C-alpha positions as YAML, in Angstrom:
chain: A
units: angstrom
residues:
- id: 1
  name: MET
  ca: [-34.27, 6.92, -14.08]
- id: 2
  name: THR
  ca: [-34.40, 4.86, -17.19]
- id: 3
  name: THR
  ca: [-32.08, 5.55, -20.11]
- id: 4
  name: PRO
  ca: [-33.00, 4.50, -24.06]
- id: 5
  name: SER
  ca: [-29.95, 2.41, -25.44]
- id: 6
  name: THR
  ca: [-27.67, 3.54, -27.96]
- id: 7
  name: PRO
  ca: [-25.68, 2.18, -30.41]
- id: 8
  name: GLY
  ca: [-21.87, 1.64, -29.80]
- id: 9
  name: PHE
  ca: [-23.13, 1.54, -26.12]
- id: 10
  name: ARG
  ca: [-20.90, -1.25, -24.39]
- id: 11
  name: PRO
  ca: [-22.01, -1.86, -20.34]
- id: 12
  name: THR
  ca: [-19.31, -3.16, -17.92]
- id: 13
  name: HIS
  ca: [-21.74, -3.11, -14.98]
- id: 14
  name: VAL
  ca: [-25.41, -3.25, -14.16]
- id: 15
  name: VAL
  ca: [-27.59, -2.12, -11.60]
- id: 16
  name: PRO
  ca: [-28.79, -4.49, -8.60]
- id: 17
  name: GLY
  ca: [-32.18, -6.32, -9.49]
- id: 18
  name: ASP
  ca: [-33.22, -3.67, -6.70]
- id: 19
  name: GLY
  ca: [-32.55, -0.53, -8.12]
- id: 20
  name: MET
  ca: [-30.02, 2.07, -6.58]
- id: 21
  name: PRO
  ca: [-29.37, 5.63, -5.54]
- id: 22
  name: ALA
  ca: [-26.84, 7.93, -7.78]
- id: 23
  name: TRP
  ca: [-25.78, 10.98, -6.68]
- id: 24
  name: GLU
  ca: [-24.77, 13.85, -8.71]
- id: 25
  name: ALA
  ca: [-21.31, 14.01, -6.40]
- id: 26
  name: PRO
  ca: [-19.70, 11.52, -4.30]
- id: 27
  name: ASP
  ca: [-21.21, 12.57, -1.44]
- id: 28
  name: PRO
  ca: [-24.15, 10.63, 0.93]
- id: 29
  name: ALA
  ca: [-25.75, 13.79, 2.08]
- id: 30
  name: GLY
  ca: [-26.51, 15.39, -1.61]
- id: 31
  name: PRO
  ca: [-29.64, 14.78, -3.52]
- id: 32
  name: THR
  ca: [-30.21, 11.29, -4.97]
- id: 33
  name: VAL
  ca: [-32.01, 9.42, -8.18]
- id: 34
  name: GLY
  ca: [-32.97, 6.45, -8.61]
- id: 35
  name: LEU
  ca: [-31.73, 3.99, -11.31]
- id: 36
  name: ASP
  ca: [-33.56, 1.47, -12.11]
- id: 37
  name: PRO
  ca: [-32.67, -2.35, -11.58]
- id: 38
  name: LEU
  ca: [-30.60, -4.04, -13.89]
- id: 39
  name: LEU
  ca: [-30.27, -0.58, -15.75]
- id: 40
  name: PRO
  ca: [-26.86, -1.28, -18.12]
- id: 41
  name: VAL
  ca: [-24.04, 1.22, -17.33]
- id: 42
  name: ARG
  ca: [-20.08, 1.94, -18.11]
- id: 43
  name: LEU
  ca: [-18.35, 2.71, -14.87]
- id: 44
  name: VAL
  ca: [-15.54, 5.14, -16.24]
- id: 45
  name: GLU
  ca: [-14.07, 5.92, -12.82]
- id: 46
  name: ARG
  ca: [-13.54, 4.86, -8.95]
- id: 47
  name: ARG
  ca: [-12.87, 7.05, -6.22]
- id: 48
  name: GLY
  ca: [-12.44, 5.06, -3.01]
- id: 49
  name: ASP
  ca: [-16.16, 3.21, -2.83]
- id: 50
  name: TRP
  ca: [-17.91, 5.11, -5.03]
- id: 51
  name: GLY
  ca: [-17.85, 4.81, -8.78]
- id: 52
  name: ARG
  ca: [-18.70, 6.95, -11.58]
- id: 53
  name: VAL
  ca: [-21.35, 5.20, -14.12]
- id: 54
  name: LEU
  ca: [-22.51, 6.31, -17.30]
- id: 55
  name: CYS
  ca: [-25.59, 5.55, -18.82]
- id: 56
  name: SER
  ca: [-26.45, 4.97, -22.62]
- id: 57
  name: ASN
  ca: [-27.79, 8.00, -22.95]
- id: 58
  name: GLY
  ca: [-24.81, 10.23, -22.20]
- id: 59
  name: TRP
  ca: [-26.10, 10.99, -18.50]
- id: 60
  name: SER
  ca: [-23.26, 10.15, -15.84]
- id: 61
  name: ALA
  ca: [-24.05, 9.94, -11.72]
- id: 62
  name: TRP
  ca: [-21.65, 8.51, -9.19]
- id: 63
  name: VAL
  ca: [-22.90, 5.30, -7.61]
- id: 64
  name: ASP
  ca: [-21.80, 2.54, -4.37]
- id: 65
  name: GLY
  ca: [-19.19, 0.88, -6.68]
- id: 66
  name: ARG
  ca: [-19.29, -2.11, -4.13]
- id: 67
  name: LEU
  ca: [-22.75, -3.01, -5.54]
- id: 68
  name: LEU
  ca: [-22.58, -2.64, -9.53]
- id: 69
  name: VAL
  ca: [-22.96, -6.02, -11.00]
- id: 70
  name: ALA
  ca: [-20.38, -6.69, -13.54]
- id: 71
  name: VAL
  ca: [-20.94, -7.84, -16.75]
- id: 72
  name: PRO
  ca: [-18.62, -10.42, -18.15]
- id: 73
  name: GLN
  ca: [-16.57, -9.29, -20.94]
- id: 74
  name: GLY
  ca: [-15.96, -12.69, -22.86]
- id: 75
  name: PRO
  ca: [-15.18, -16.34, -21.83]
- id: 76
  name: PRO
  ca: [-12.15, -16.99, -19.45]
- id: 77
  name: ALA
  ca: [-8.98, -18.78, -21.48]
- id: 78
  name: PRO
  ca: [-9.53, -22.62, -20.76]
- id: 79
  name: GLU
  ca: [-8.32, -23.45, -17.44]
- id: 80
  name: ALA
  ca: [-7.22, -20.07, -16.97]
- id: 81
  name: PRO
  ca: [-7.17, -19.74, -12.62]
- id: 82
  name: LEU
  ca: [-9.41, -16.77, -11.31]
- id: 83
  name: ALA
  ca: [-8.94, -13.55, -10.41]
- id: 84
  name: ARG
  ca: [-8.43, -13.47, -6.45]
- id: 85
  name: THR
  ca: [-11.15, -11.01, -6.11]
- id: 86
  name: VAL
  ca: [-13.82, -12.84, -7.57]
- id: 87
  name: ASP
  ca: [-12.79, -16.23, -6.50]
- id: 88
  name: PRO
  ca: [-15.06, -17.43, -3.81]
- id: 89
  name: ARG
  ca: [-12.38, -20.20, -2.34]
- id: 90
  name: PRO
  ca: [-10.41, -17.53, -0.25]
- id: 91
  name: LEU
  ca: [-12.87, -15.90, 1.46]
- id: 92
  name: LEU
  ca: [-14.54, -19.73, 2.05]
- id: 93
  name: ILE
  ca: [-11.15, -20.35, 3.71]
- id: 94
  name: ARG
  ca: [-11.08, -17.42, 5.98]
- id: 95
  name: ALA
  ca: [-15.38, -18.12, 7.12]
- id: 96
  name: GLU
  ca: [-14.00, -21.97, 7.57]
- id: 97
  name: GLU
  ca: [-11.29, -20.80, 10.04]
- id: 98
  name: ALA
  ca: [-13.22, -18.13, 12.10]
- id: 99
  name: LEU
  ca: [-16.05, -20.76, 12.19]
- id: 100
  name: ALA
  ca: [-13.90, -23.39, 13.39]
- id: 101
  name: GLY
  ca: [-12.44, -20.98, 15.95]
- id: 102
  name: TYR
  ca: [-15.62, -20.32, 17.27]
- id: 103
  name: ARG
  ca: [-16.53, -24.13, 17.74]
- id: 104
  name: ALA
  ca: [-13.52, -24.64, 19.51]
- id: 105
  name: ALA
  ca: [-14.17, -21.85, 21.73]
- id: 106
  name: VAL
  ca: [-17.42, -23.09, 22.86]
- id: 107
  name: GLU
  ca: [-15.94, -26.67, 23.29]
- id: 108
  name: ALA
  ca: [-13.85, -25.33, 25.77]
- id: 109
  name: LEU
  ca: [-16.19, -23.23, 27.38]
- id: 110
  name: ALA
  ca: [-18.54, -26.25, 27.62]
- id: 111
  name: ASP
  ca: [-15.53, -28.41, 28.86]
- id: 112
  name: GLY
  ca: [-14.32, -26.09, 31.88]
- id: 113
  name: ARG
  ca: [-11.49, -25.10, 30.21]
- id: 114
  name: LEU
  ca: [-12.75, -21.37, 29.68]
- id: 115
  name: ASP
  ca: [-14.51, -19.44, 31.93]
- id: 116
  name: GLY
  ca: [-17.33, -16.52, 30.97]
- id: 117
  name: GLU
  ca: [-14.71, -13.87, 30.24]
- id: 118
  name: GLY
  ca: [-12.49, -16.12, 28.69]
- id: 119
  name: PHE
  ca: [-14.94, -17.01, 25.74]
- id: 120
  name: ARG
  ca: [-15.42, -13.42, 25.45]
- id: 121
  name: VAL
  ca: [-12.07, -12.52, 24.73]
- id: 122
  name: ARG
  ca: [-11.20, -15.35, 22.88]
- id: 123
  name: THR
  ca: [-14.19, -14.51, 20.63]
- id: 124
  name: ARG
  ca: [-13.72, -10.94, 20.47]
- id: 125
  name: GLY
  ca: [-14.05, -9.75, 16.96]
- id: 126
  name: LEU
  ca: [-14.75, -12.75, 15.66]
- id: 127
  name: ARG
  ca: [-17.49, -12.38, 12.47]
- id: 128
  name: VAL
  ca: [-18.97, -14.67, 10.16]
- id: 129
  name: GLY
  ca: [-21.49, -15.30, 8.09]
- id: 130
  name: LEU
  ca: [-22.77, -18.28, 5.80]
- id: 131
  name: VAL
  ca: [-26.40, -18.56, 4.19]
- id: 132
  name: VAL
  ca: [-26.23, -22.01, 1.40]
- id: 133
  name: ASP
  ca: [-29.33, -22.56, -0.59]
- id: 134
  name: GLY
  ca: [-28.48, -25.21, -3.41]
- id: 135
  name: GLU
  ca: [-26.20, -23.64, -6.14]
- id: 136
  name: SER
  ca: [-26.40, -19.79, -4.26]
- id: 137
  name: LEU
  ca: [-24.33, -18.64, -1.68]
- id: 138
  name: TRP
  ca: [-24.47, -15.79, 0.41]
- id: 139
  name: LEU
  ca: [-21.25, -15.13, 2.27]
- id: 140
  name: TYR
  ca: [-20.00, -12.08, 4.95]
- id: 141
  name: ASP
  ca: [-16.47, -10.62, 3.77]
- id: 142
  name: SER
  ca: [-15.59, -8.96, 7.37]
- id: 143
  name: ASP
  ca: [-12.61, -7.74, 6.03]
- id: 144
  name: HIS
  ca: [-14.00, -4.94, 3.55]
- id: 145
  name: GLY
  ca: [-17.44, -5.44, 5.83]
- id: 146
  name: ARG
  ca: [-19.57, -6.51, 2.89]
- id: 147
  name: TRP
  ca: [-22.06, -9.82, 1.86]
- id: 148
  name: VAL
  ca: [-21.27, -11.33, -1.05]
- id: 149
  name: TYR
  ca: [-22.67, -13.65, -3.56]
- id: 150
  name: THR
  ca: [-21.40, -16.37, -5.38]
- id: 151
  name: ASP
  ca: [-23.28, -19.01, -7.61]
- id: 152
  name: GLY
  ca: [-20.06, -21.12, -6.82]
- id: 153
  name: THR
  ca: [-17.68, -18.96, -9.52]
- id: 154
  name: ARG
  ca: [-17.68, -15.26, -8.85]
- id: 155
  name: LEU
  ca: [-17.94, -13.18, -6.18]
- id: 156
  name: HIS
  ca: [-20.75, -10.02, -6.50]
- id: 157
  name: THR
  ca: [-21.10, -7.36, -3.48]
- id: 158
  name: TYR
  ca: [-24.61, -8.16, -2.19]
- id: 159
  name: ALA
  ca: [-24.88, -5.31, 0.49]
- id: 160
  name: ALA
  ca: [-22.16, -3.44, 2.26]
- id: 161
  name: ASP
  ca: [-22.11, -2.13, 6.03]
- id: 162
  name: ASP
  ca: [-21.46, 1.29, 5.68]
- id: 163
  name: PRO
  ca: [-21.69, 4.03, 3.07]
- id: 164
  name: PRO
  ca: [-19.51, 4.69, 0.29]
- id: 165
  name: ARG
  ca: [-16.38, 6.85, 1.43]
- id: 166
  name: VAL
  ca: [-13.78, 8.26, -0.54]
- id: 167
  name: PRO
  ca: [-10.10, 7.52, 1.15]
- id: 168
  name: GLY
  ca: [-8.08, 10.06, 2.98]
- id: 169
  name: VAL
  ca: [-11.65, 11.81, 3.27]
- id: 170
  name: SER
  ca: [-12.64, 11.75, 7.67]
- id: 171
  name: GLU
  ca: [-16.23, 11.45, 8.34]
- id: 172
  name: ALA
  ca: [-18.18, 14.32, 9.37]
- id: 173
  name: PRO
  ca: [-18.33, 15.29, 12.82]
- id: 174
  name: ASP
  ca: [-21.37, 14.41, 15.19]
- id: 175
  name: ALA
  ca: [-23.78, 17.44, 15.04]
- id: 176
  name: SER
  ca: [-25.31, 16.31, 18.43]
- id: 177
  name: ALA
  ca: [-21.90, 16.51, 20.36]
- id: 178
  name: SER
  ca: [-21.48, 19.97, 22.61]
- id: 179
  name: PRO
  ca: [-19.85, 22.23, 20.48]
- id: 180
  name: GLY
  ca: [-16.00, 23.27, 22.53]
- id: 181
  name: HIS
  ca: [-15.95, 19.99, 24.06]
- id: 182
  name: ALA
  ca: [-13.88, 17.27, 23.62]
- id: 183
  name: PRO
  ca: [-15.75, 14.00, 23.14]
- id: 184
  name: THR
  ca: [-15.63, 12.04, 26.80]
- id: 185
  name: ARG
  ca: [-12.76, 8.97, 26.43]
- id: 186
  name: VAL
  ca: [-11.64, 6.49, 28.41]
- id: 187
  name: VAL
  ca: [-8.00, 6.61, 29.59]
- id: 188
  name: PRO
  ca: [-5.98, 3.47, 30.32]
- id: 189
  name: GLY
  ca: [-4.76, 3.34, 33.91]
- id: 190
  name: GLU
  ca: [-5.44, 1.89, 36.97]
- id: 191
  name: PRO
  ca: [-9.22, 1.79, 37.53]
- id: 192
  name: THR
  ca: [-11.15, 3.66, 40.05]
- id: 193
  name: ARG
  ca: [-11.48, 2.37, 43.56]
- id: 194
  name: ALA
  ca: [-14.15, 2.95, 45.85]
- id: 195
  name: VAL
  ca: [-12.62, 3.49, 49.40]
- id: 196
  name: PRO
  ca: [-14.87, 1.92, 52.28]
- id: 197
  name: ALA
  ca: [-14.65, 4.96, 54.94]
- id: 198
  name: GLU
  ca: [-13.64, 4.11, 58.50]
- id: 199
  name: PRO
  ca: [-15.95, 3.64, 60.95]
- id: 200
  name: THR
  ca: [-16.33, 6.25, 63.91]
- id: 201
  name: ARG
  ca: [-14.41, 5.01, 66.66]
- id: 202
  name: VAL
  ca: [-14.08, 5.88, 70.32]
- id: 203
  name: VAL
  ca: [-10.08, 6.64, 71.57]
- id: 204
  name: SER
  ca: [-9.62, 5.73, 75.14]
- id: 205
  name: SER
  ca: [-6.02, 6.68, 75.78]
- id: 206
  name: GLY
  ca: [-6.75, 9.60, 77.22]
- id: 207
  name: PRO
  ca: [-9.65, 11.17, 80.06]
- id: 208
  name: PRO
  ca: [-13.31, 12.04, 78.86]
- id: 209
  name: PRO
  ca: [-13.51, 15.04, 77.33]
- id: 210
  name: ASP
  ca: [-16.10, 15.84, 80.59]
- id: 211
  name: ARG
  ca: [-13.87, 15.06, 83.35]
- id: 212
  name: ASP
  ca: [-12.33, 18.03, 85.07]
- id: 213
  name: VAL
  ca: [-8.33, 17.40, 85.33]
- id: 214
  name: ARG
  ca: [-6.70, 19.01, 87.66]
...
């Protein structure tokens, strides 16, 4: 979808370079309309991951607000610190710590101080992603389940693991589940063990069964 530019419209964001879908309501199951790449929009409302944007012709729609690219609103004050939400350094520190933890686990496994099970326990839940190409950096933010991009100054969401959600709204039930039955779940406790059957044996404490006892 394209919109003509009108005087007095000041965008706060632009659509990502590959375009993005838009919805009439914050519901990914509804019908979508495609927004053109780099289309200027104004973010007027946030609802969880969702954002309602206004286009220059007055048309509004809901989009995945995490993927919008912010438009600079003027240069920062001299030597002013970057806001924590756009400063790439805290996320770089967490990535370095996660990578150092994985490397330590690998070294312990190679030295024999960890076995395979210990290695799996030590690295369970660890997620780190980092791609550097000159000044461009793609970094995985495990706290928010997203990939971010930076040129060394500001972070921009590049892609997200999950569709946008509204806080407090539960996920729709799985249609493939059988109605009226609770889903199968593992109950913590002592694991079930197979007990081998006792072999058949002859008890010789009495006379044979075919012997006539008088």
